[in-house]
Short mmCIF file of C-alpha atoms in Angstrom, two decimals:
data_model
loop_
_atom_site.label_atom_id
_atom_site.label_comp_id
_atom_site.label_asym_id
_atom_site.label_seq_id
_atom_site.Cartn_x
_atom_site.Cartn_y
_atom_site.Cartn_z
CA MET A 1317 -61.94 -53.74 28.73
CA ASP A 1318 -60.71 -50.21 27.97
CA ASN A 1319 -61.85 -48.85 31.33
CA GLN A 1320 -60.55 -51.86 33.29
CA PRO A 1321 -57.84 -50.84 35.76
CA LYS A 1322 -54.41 -52.45 35.79
CA ARG A 1323 -53.98 -55.56 37.92
CA TYR A 1324 -51.23 -57.73 39.38
CA ILE A 1325 -50.48 -61.08 37.77
CA VAL A 1326 -48.39 -63.49 39.86
CA GLU A 1327 -46.68 -66.50 38.31
CA SER A 1328 -45.90 -69.85 39.96
CA VAL A 1329 -42.23 -69.15 39.31
CA THR A 1330 -39.65 -67.51 41.55
CA LYS A 1331 -37.52 -64.64 40.33
CA ALA A 1332 -34.66 -67.16 40.14
CA GLY A 1333 -36.71 -69.23 37.67
CA ALA A 1334 -37.63 -72.15 39.95
CA ARG A 1335 -41.14 -73.61 39.94
CA PHE A 1336 -42.93 -72.63 43.16
CA ARG A 1337 -44.43 -75.40 45.29
CA PRO A 1338 -46.97 -76.46 46.41
CA SER A 1339 -48.56 -76.45 43.00
CA ASP A 1340 -51.99 -75.51 44.40
CA TRP A 1341 -50.82 -72.31 46.13
CA ILE A 1342 -52.86 -70.14 43.72
CA ASP A 1343 -56.08 -71.90 44.71
CA ARG A 1344 -55.17 -71.68 48.39
CA ILE A 1345 -54.49 -67.93 48.24
CA SER A 1346 -57.59 -67.34 46.11
CA SER A 1347 -59.70 -69.08 48.74
CA TRP A 1348 -58.85 -66.30 51.23
CA ASP A 1349 -61.42 -64.06 49.51
CA ALA A 1350 -63.75 -66.79 48.24
CA THR A 1351 -67.23 -67.68 49.41
CA PHE A 1352 -69.03 -70.98 49.62
CA ALA A 1353 -72.27 -71.06 47.63
CA GLN A 1354 -74.39 -73.87 46.22
CA HIS A 1355 -72.04 -76.49 47.67
CA ARG A 1356 -68.92 -75.15 45.98
CA LEU A 1357 -66.15 -72.62 46.45
CA VAL A 1358 -66.69 -69.42 44.46
CA TYR A 1359 -63.64 -67.22 43.90
CA SER A 1360 -64.09 -63.47 44.25
CA GLN A 1361 -63.60 -60.97 41.45
CA ARG A 1362 -60.82 -59.36 43.54
CA LEU A 1363 -58.48 -62.34 44.04
CA HIS A 1364 -58.72 -65.29 41.69
CA PRO A 1365 -56.88 -67.74 39.44
CA VAL A 1366 -56.79 -67.10 35.69
CA MET A 1367 -55.24 -68.88 32.73
CA LEU A 1368 -52.67 -66.81 30.87
CA ASN A 1369 -50.79 -68.28 27.91
CA GLY A 1370 -51.77 -71.77 29.07
CA GLN A 1371 -50.45 -71.21 32.58
CA LYS A 1372 -52.47 -70.76 35.78
CA VAL A 1373 -51.59 -67.46 37.47
CA LEU A 1374 -52.98 -65.44 40.35
CA ALA A 1375 -54.84 -62.24 39.46
CA ILE A 1376 -55.05 -59.53 42.10
CA GLU A 1377 -57.49 -56.83 41.11
CA PRO A 1378 -56.76 -53.28 42.34
CA CYS A 1379 -60.09 -53.12 44.17
CA LEU A 1380 -58.79 -55.67 46.72
CA LYS A 1381 -56.47 -53.01 48.11
CA THR A 1382 -59.34 -50.63 48.87
CA ALA A 1383 -61.89 -53.28 49.87
CA ASN A 1384 -59.64 -55.28 52.19
CA ARG A 1385 -56.24 -53.67 52.78
CA GLN A 1386 -55.20 -56.28 55.35
CA MET A 1387 -55.80 -59.16 52.93
CA PHE A 1388 -54.05 -57.28 50.11
CA ASP A 1389 -51.02 -56.69 52.34
CA SER A 1390 -50.97 -60.36 53.42
CA VAL A 1391 -51.03 -61.57 49.81
CA MET A 1392 -48.27 -59.13 48.82
CA GLN A 1393 -46.15 -60.21 51.81
CA PHE A 1394 -46.57 -63.86 50.80
CA ILE A 1395 -45.45 -63.00 47.27
CA GLU A 1396 -42.44 -61.06 48.54
CA ARG A 1397 -41.39 -63.72 51.08
CA ASN A 1398 -41.46 -66.37 48.37
CA ASN A 1399 -39.74 -64.17 45.78
CA LEU A 1400 -42.43 -64.79 43.14
CA LYS A 1401 -42.51 -63.16 39.72
CA VAL A 1402 -45.09 -60.39 39.57
CA HIS A 1403 -46.33 -58.41 36.58
CA VAL A 1404 -48.74 -55.57 36.05
CA GLN A 1405 -51.30 -56.30 33.36
CA TYR A 1406 -52.64 -53.31 31.44
CA PRO A 1407 -56.14 -53.09 29.94
CA ASP A 1408 -54.82 -54.08 26.51
CA GLY A 1409 -53.34 -57.30 27.99
CA HIS A 1410 -49.73 -56.07 27.90
CA LEU A 1411 -47.65 -57.37 30.82
CA GLU A 1412 -44.87 -55.42 32.46
CA GLU A 1413 -42.63 -56.68 35.25
CA TYR A 1414 -43.73 -55.23 38.58
CA THR A 1415 -40.99 -53.12 40.12
CA GLY A 1416 -42.92 -51.39 42.87
CA ASP A 1417 -43.00 -48.20 40.79
CA ASN A 1418 -45.96 -49.25 38.64
CA PRO A 1419 -48.68 -50.45 41.02
CA PRO A 1420 -52.17 -51.09 39.69
CA THR A 1421 -54.56 -48.25 40.28
CA SER A 1422 -58.25 -48.22 40.88
CA PRO A 1423 -60.33 -45.57 39.13
CA ASP A 1424 -61.97 -44.67 42.45
CA ALA A 1425 -58.79 -44.64 44.51
CA ALA A 1426 -57.82 -41.41 46.16
CA PRO A 1427 -54.49 -39.91 45.12
CA SER A 1428 -51.68 -40.55 47.59
#
């Protein structure tokens, strides 16, 4: 886990503290990058639901930005439009509120 890049974690809660509906939005967004194999939906490693402290959240891995910039931008626009709480998760599990100044980085990403 030490060499794992930082990633976005998105809660089902708005910045104002309200529960975001519909309750299955994480699964719906995750399906954008999923495949269908062996008669079931298989979430990708780039965009997927995870359980964190007993709560389902959306994980956006930094490789999504390089692999599919249009999808990454669409997901981020959805998050912004709905004013959802976003964090950056560091390799040690520490969460920090996402401010736009601390985006996740990919080890193979070119410097900007």
